[in-house]
C-alpha cells in the first residue's frame, strides 16, 4: 500500500493559553490606554517602550513563589550561550533601564509603559499566558511623596476612563508596618533577615488570601496548615496561637478614620523601630493626599493590603472596584482589584550595587476593560463603519468619493468591495460589520442627484418587533440630495449613539 505523501496541513488554532483579539476589543483597549496615558503625561511621566525580550539574569529572582529565575517565564538559550526570556512584567525591564542609562536619565525618572507580558504558567478560565500591563513608576525619589503621587494619579486615571467616585477605592498599607508586626510576633529578626524567610513568605501569602479564605483559613495557614475542600493540604507557617493573634490584630486594625487606623497600627508595632517608621510614612502620605483633595472617599489606609511580590519595601497600594456584578452562577459579588503596586527600593540595586529608591503601580488592563463593560462605559467601539453599497461597477469612482467625503467629516466609512450582483449580500455584509448606516446610489438616484440613506439600526428594530403602523411612522430609509448626504448620516449616527 502506497504511503500518503500529502503534506500535513497545520491546524488553525491558537496555542494553549493564548487568544486572539478582534476589532472592538483592540479599539476599546487602545482608547482606554490612550486616556490613561494622558493622565500620566499630565503628571509629568514620560513614555518608555522596552524590548519584549530580556536576559534571564536581568529578570532575576523576583517571580512569585519560585526559587529558580527561569521558572514561570518563556526562556531559551541563544547561539552565544546566553539565556533569554520574554518579559514577565514591566518592572524588571525598568530596573535594567534605570541601571543601564543611569547617567543619561533625569533623577527622579518618571515613566509609564504599556504592552504585553508573557508568563509560562498553567492557563485556566480567564487566565492567559499573554496579557497587557499598564505601569507607571518613579525611580530615584526616596520620599513617600512619590508613593502618594502614584496613588493620586491612579485615582485620577480610574475616573478619567469612566469609573465614578464611589465605585472604587485605593487602599494603602506599608510593608514596614507588616514587617514590624512580624518582628513583634517573633518571625522577623532584623539582625538576620534570612531567618524565618520561609515562614514569612507563607504568612504573606496567607494574609493576601484573607478575602478568599476568611479568618479561619488564614489562621490555619499561619499555623499547621490548611486542608481545602478537595483534600489538598497546604503547609502552614507553624506560628503559635499567640503569634497568629499578633498578625490577625494587624489585619483587623482598620478603623473609621485614617488617623485612628494609624494609631492602632502604632500600638501593634510597639518595640519595632521599622514598624514605627512605616506608620510615620502612612501618616505622612495621608496628610499630603488629603491636602491635594484625595480624601477617604478615594484613598484610605487599610492594613489588609499586602501585595504578593517579595520585592516591596515600603508603601503598597491596591485599587479595588466596589460595585457589584453577577458572577457566572448569577450571584452578586464585588468586582475586586484592578491595579496594585508599591515601593521596591532594592530592585535596581541588583545591577548597580547601590540602593535606588523606586515606586510604581500596574493596572490590570483586561480587568479594567471588563469593569468598564460591566458599567456600560464602553461598547460603542463595536459599531462598524458606514457602508457605501455598490449598485453599478461603472460608478466605483463615485462610491469611493462618497466614502472619502464621509471620512473627511470624521465618519468611519468604507465601500463594499465584494461581488455587487446580489444587493442582499451587501446588506448582510453591513450587518456582520455592525454598520449603523448604509448609503445607496443606483442609476436612478444618480440621474436625480440624490442618495438613499438606510438606518440599519432602526431597520433591525422595526423588523424584529414593529407593527405596520409603527413601521410607517418610523421610516428606516431616507432619500436626500447628494449635498445633504453627510449631514443626514451624521444625524442618524447621533440618533443611534454611534457618532
mmCIF file of N, CA and C in Angstrom, residues 140-196:
data_model
loop_
_atom_site.group_PDB
_atom_site.id
_atom_site.type_symbol
_atom_site.label_atom_id
_atom_site.label_comp_id
_atom_site.label_asym_id
_atom_site.label_seq_id
_atom_site.Cartn_x
_atom_site.Cartn_y
_atom_site.Cartn_z
ATOM 1 N N UNK A 140 14.217 56.865 41.795
ATOM 2 C CA UNK A 140 15.148 57.866 42.304
ATOM 3 C C UNK A 140 14.561 58.836 43.293
ATOM 4 N N UNK A 141 13.319 58.621 43.758
ATOM 5 C CA UNK A 141 12.681 59.509 44.735
ATOM 6 C C UNK A 141 12.499 58.755 46.048
ATOM 7 N N UNK A 142 13.293 59.057 47.089
ATOM 8 C CA UNK A 142 13.180 58.317 48.348
ATOM 9 C C UNK A 142 11.961 58.690 49.177
ATOM 10 N N UNK A 143 11.412 59.882 48.989
ATOM 11 C CA UNK A 143 10.288 60.331 49.803
ATOM 12 C C UNK A 143 9.012 59.590 49.423
ATOM 13 N N UNK A 144 8.191 59.293 50.438
ATOM 14 C CA UNK A 144 6.908 58.643 50.143
ATOM 15 C C UNK A 144 5.941 59.618 49.488
ATOM 16 N N UNK A 145 6.355 60.872 49.283
ATOM 17 C CA UNK A 145 5.556 61.772 48.455
ATOM 18 C C UNK A 145 5.404 61.195 47.049
ATOM 19 N N UNK A 146 6.426 60.454 46.594
ATOM 20 C CA UNK A 146 6.345 59.801 45.279
ATOM 21 C C UNK A 146 5.279 58.716 45.285
ATOM 22 N N UNK A 147 5.178 57.969 46.393
ATOM 23 C CA UNK A 147 4.136 56.938 46.502
ATOM 24 C C UNK A 147 2.757 57.586 46.522
ATOM 25 N N UNK A 148 2.649 58.716 47.241
ATOM 26 C CA UNK A 148 1.376 59.426 47.285
ATOM 27 C C UNK A 148 0.992 59.931 45.899
ATOM 28 N N UNK A 149 1.984 60.411 45.141
ATOM 29 C CA UNK A 149 1.722 60.875 43.778
ATOM 30 C C UNK A 149 1.184 59.737 42.915
ATOM 31 N N UNK A 150 1.782 58.556 43.034
ATOM 32 C CA UNK A 150 1.318 57.403 42.262
ATOM 33 C C UNK A 150 -0.124 57.067 42.619
ATOM 34 N N UNK A 151 -0.459 57.076 43.907
ATOM 35 C CA UNK A 151 -1.825 56.744 44.340
ATOM 36 C C UNK A 151 -2.832 57.765 43.820
ATOM 37 N N UNK A 152 -2.470 59.055 43.900
ATOM 38 C CA UNK A 152 -3.366 60.080 43.389
ATOM 39 C C UNK A 152 -3.544 59.976 41.885
ATOM 40 N N UNK A 153 -2.456 59.696 41.186
ATOM 41 C CA UNK A 153 -2.512 59.548 39.735
ATOM 42 C C UNK A 153 -3.371 58.351 39.344
ATOM 43 N N UNK A 154 -3.277 57.263 40.110
ATOM 44 C CA UNK A 154 -4.109 56.090 39.857
ATOM 45 C C UNK A 154 -5.580 56.440 40.027
ATOM 46 N N UNK A 155 -5.897 57.183 41.067
ATOM 47 C CA UNK A 155 -7.274 57.624 41.279
ATOM 48 C C UNK A 155 -7.758 58.461 40.103
ATOM 49 N N UNK A 156 -6.935 59.403 39.647
ATOM 50 C CA UNK A 156 -7.301 60.238 38.501
ATOM 51 C C UNK A 156 -7.524 59.399 37.249
ATOM 52 N N UNK A 157 -6.665 58.383 37.032
ATOM 53 C CA UNK A 157 -6.771 57.547 35.831
ATOM 54 C C UNK A 157 -8.075 56.754 35.835
ATOM 55 N N UNK A 158 -8.448 56.204 36.982
ATOM 56 C CA UNK A 158 -9.694 55.434 37.060
ATOM 57 C C UNK A 158 -10.894 56.316 36.739
ATOM 58 N N UNK A 159 -10.897 57.532 37.261
ATOM 59 C CA UNK A 159 -12.019 58.421 36.991
ATOM 60 C C UNK A 159 -12.021 58.887 35.532
ATOM 61 N N UNK A 160 -10.821 59.063 34.971
ATOM 62 C CA UNK A 160 -10.735 59.519 33.579
ATOM 63 C C UNK A 160 -11.320 58.506 32.610
ATOM 64 N N UNK A 161 -11.162 57.209 32.888
ATOM 65 C CA UNK A 161 -11.674 56.195 31.951
ATOM 66 C C UNK A 161 -13.142 55.873 32.206
ATOM 67 N N UNK A 162 -13.732 56.428 33.290
ATOM 68 C CA UNK A 162 -15.166 56.236 33.495
ATOM 69 C C UNK A 162 -15.575 55.534 34.764
ATOM 70 N N UNK A 163 -14.643 55.246 35.667
ATOM 71 C CA UNK A 163 -15.001 54.673 36.961
ATOM 72 C C UNK A 163 -15.324 55.824 37.906
ATOM 73 N N UNK A 164 -16.580 55.959 38.278
ATOM 74 C CA UNK A 164 -17.005 57.118 39.051
ATOM 75 C C UNK A 164 -16.571 57.016 40.509
ATOM 76 N N UNK A 165 -16.395 58.185 41.119
ATOM 77 C CA UNK A 165 -16.066 58.221 42.535
ATOM 78 C C UNK A 165 -17.178 57.546 43.334
ATOM 79 N N UNK A 166 -16.810 56.687 44.236
ATOM 80 C CA UNK A 166 -17.782 55.878 44.960
ATOM 81 C C UNK A 166 -17.831 54.450 44.453
ATOM 82 N N UNK A 167 -17.341 54.241 43.206
ATOM 83 C CA UNK A 167 -17.287 52.890 42.641
ATOM 84 C C UNK A 167 -15.892 52.279 42.757
ATOM 85 N N UNK A 168 -14.966 53.005 43.381
ATOM 86 C CA UNK A 168 -13.620 52.468 43.565
ATOM 87 C C UNK A 168 -13.037 53.020 44.865
ATOM 88 N N UNK A 169 -12.002 52.375 45.339
ATOM 89 C CA UNK A 169 -11.229 52.883 46.468
ATOM 90 C C UNK A 169 -9.782 52.425 46.287
ATOM 91 N N UNK A 170 -8.848 53.325 46.527
ATOM 92 C CA UNK A 170 -7.426 52.971 46.516
ATOM 93 C C UNK A 170 -7.011 52.748 47.964
ATOM 94 N N UNK A 171 -6.603 51.536 48.276
ATOM 95 C CA UNK A 171 -6.246 51.166 49.648
ATOM 96 C C UNK A 171 -4.722 51.138 49.788
ATOM 97 N N UNK A 172 -4.229 51.720 50.870
ATOM 98 C CA UNK A 172 -2.788 51.900 51.065
ATOM 99 C C UNK A 172 -2.344 51.253 52.370
ATOM 100 N N UNK A 173 -1.237 50.542 52.325
ATOM 101 C CA UNK A 173 -0.610 49.967 53.519
ATOM 102 C C UNK A 173 0.892 50.206 53.398
ATOM 103 N N UNK A 174 1.674 49.654 54.330
ATOM 104 C CA UNK A 174 3.120 49.819 54.281
ATOM 105 C C UNK A 174 3.783 48.519 54.732
ATOM 106 N N UNK A 175 4.668 47.994 53.898
ATOM 107 C CA UNK A 175 5.328 46.730 54.204
ATOM 108 C C UNK A 175 6.168 46.838 55.480
ATOM 109 N N UNK A 176 6.670 48.028 55.781
ATOM 110 C CA UNK A 176 7.442 48.203 57.010
ATOM 111 C C UNK A 176 6.573 47.951 58.240
ATOM 112 N N UNK A 177 5.314 48.357 58.170
ATOM 113 C CA UNK A 177 4.404 48.116 59.292
ATOM 114 C C UNK A 177 4.200 46.616 59.475
ATOM 115 N N UNK A 178 3.965 45.920 58.354
ATOM 116 C CA UNK A 178 3.783 44.472 58.440
ATOM 117 C C UNK A 178 5.039 43.797 58.962
ATOM 118 N N UNK A 179 6.210 44.233 58.483
ATOM 119 C CA UNK A 179 7.453 43.644 58.990
ATOM 120 C C UNK A 179 7.631 43.933 60.481
ATOM 121 N N UNK A 180 7.187 45.124 60.908
ATOM 122 C CA UNK A 180 7.231 45.433 62.335
ATOM 123 C C UNK A 180 6.336 44.514 63.137
ATOM 124 N N UNK A 181 5.166 44.227 62.592
ATOM 125 C CA UNK A 181 4.254 43.285 63.258
ATOM 126 C C UNK A 181 4.894 41.902 63.327
ATOM 127 N N UNK A 182 5.550 41.471 62.235
ATOM 128 C CA UNK A 182 6.208 40.164 62.247
ATOM 129 C C UNK A 182 7.373 40.145 63.239
ATOM 130 N N UNK A 183 8.049 41.267 63.380
ATOM 131 C CA UNK A 183 9.133 41.344 64.370
ATOM 132 C C UNK A 183 8.561 41.164 65.775
ATOM 133 N N UNK A 184 7.442 41.847 66.040
ATOM 134 C CA UNK A 184 6.789 41.711 67.347
ATOM 135 C C UNK A 184 6.280 40.289 67.541
ATOM 136 N N UNK A 185 5.815 39.648 66.451
ATOM 137 C CA UNK A 185 5.299 38.282 66.532
ATOM 138 C C UNK A 185 6.407 37.242 66.599
ATOM 139 N N UNK A 186 7.668 37.647 66.384
ATOM 140 C CA UNK A 186 8.784 36.718 66.503
ATOM 141 C C UNK A 186 9.120 35.948 65.251
ATOM 142 N N UNK A 187 8.701 36.446 64.054
ATOM 143 C CA UNK A 187 9.056 35.757 62.812
ATOM 144 C C UNK A 187 9.897 36.657 61.906
ATOM 145 N N UNK A 188 10.501 37.690 62.475
ATOM 146 C CA UNK A 188 11.434 38.537 61.740
ATOM 147 C C UNK A 188 12.540 38.968 62.698
ATOM 148 N N UNK A 189 13.760 38.660 62.306
ATOM 149 C CA UNK A 189 14.937 39.042 63.092
ATOM 150 C C UNK A 189 15.700 40.093 62.299
ATOM 151 N N UNK A 190 15.640 41.405 62.700
ATOM 152 C CA UNK A 190 16.311 42.454 61.931
ATOM 153 C C UNK A 190 17.798 42.223 61.739
ATOM 154 N N UNK A 191 18.434 41.503 62.665
ATOM 155 C CA UNK A 191 19.870 41.253 62.547
ATOM 156 C C UNK A 191 20.185 40.114 61.593
ATOM 157 N N UNK A 192 19.172 39.321 61.231
ATOM 158 C CA UNK A 192 19.355 38.193 60.324
ATOM 159 C C UNK A 192 18.118 38.082 59.434
ATOM 160 N N UNK A 193 18.024 38.917 58.364
ATOM 161 C CA UNK A 193 16.809 38.970 57.537
ATOM 162 C C UNK A 193 16.429 37.643 56.903
ATOM 163 N N UNK A 194 17.410 36.734 56.681
ATOM 164 C CA UNK A 194 17.086 35.462 56.039
ATOM 165 C C UNK A 194 16.425 34.475 56.995
ATOM 166 N N UNK A 195 16.596 34.715 58.276
ATOM 167 C CA UNK A 195 15.980 33.818 59.261
ATOM 168 C C UNK A 195 14.457 33.967 59.198
ATOM 169 N N UNK A 196 13.754 32.889 59.256
ATOM 170 C CA UNK A 196 12.289 32.830 59.182
ATOM 171 C C UNK A 196 11.744 33.260 57.822
#
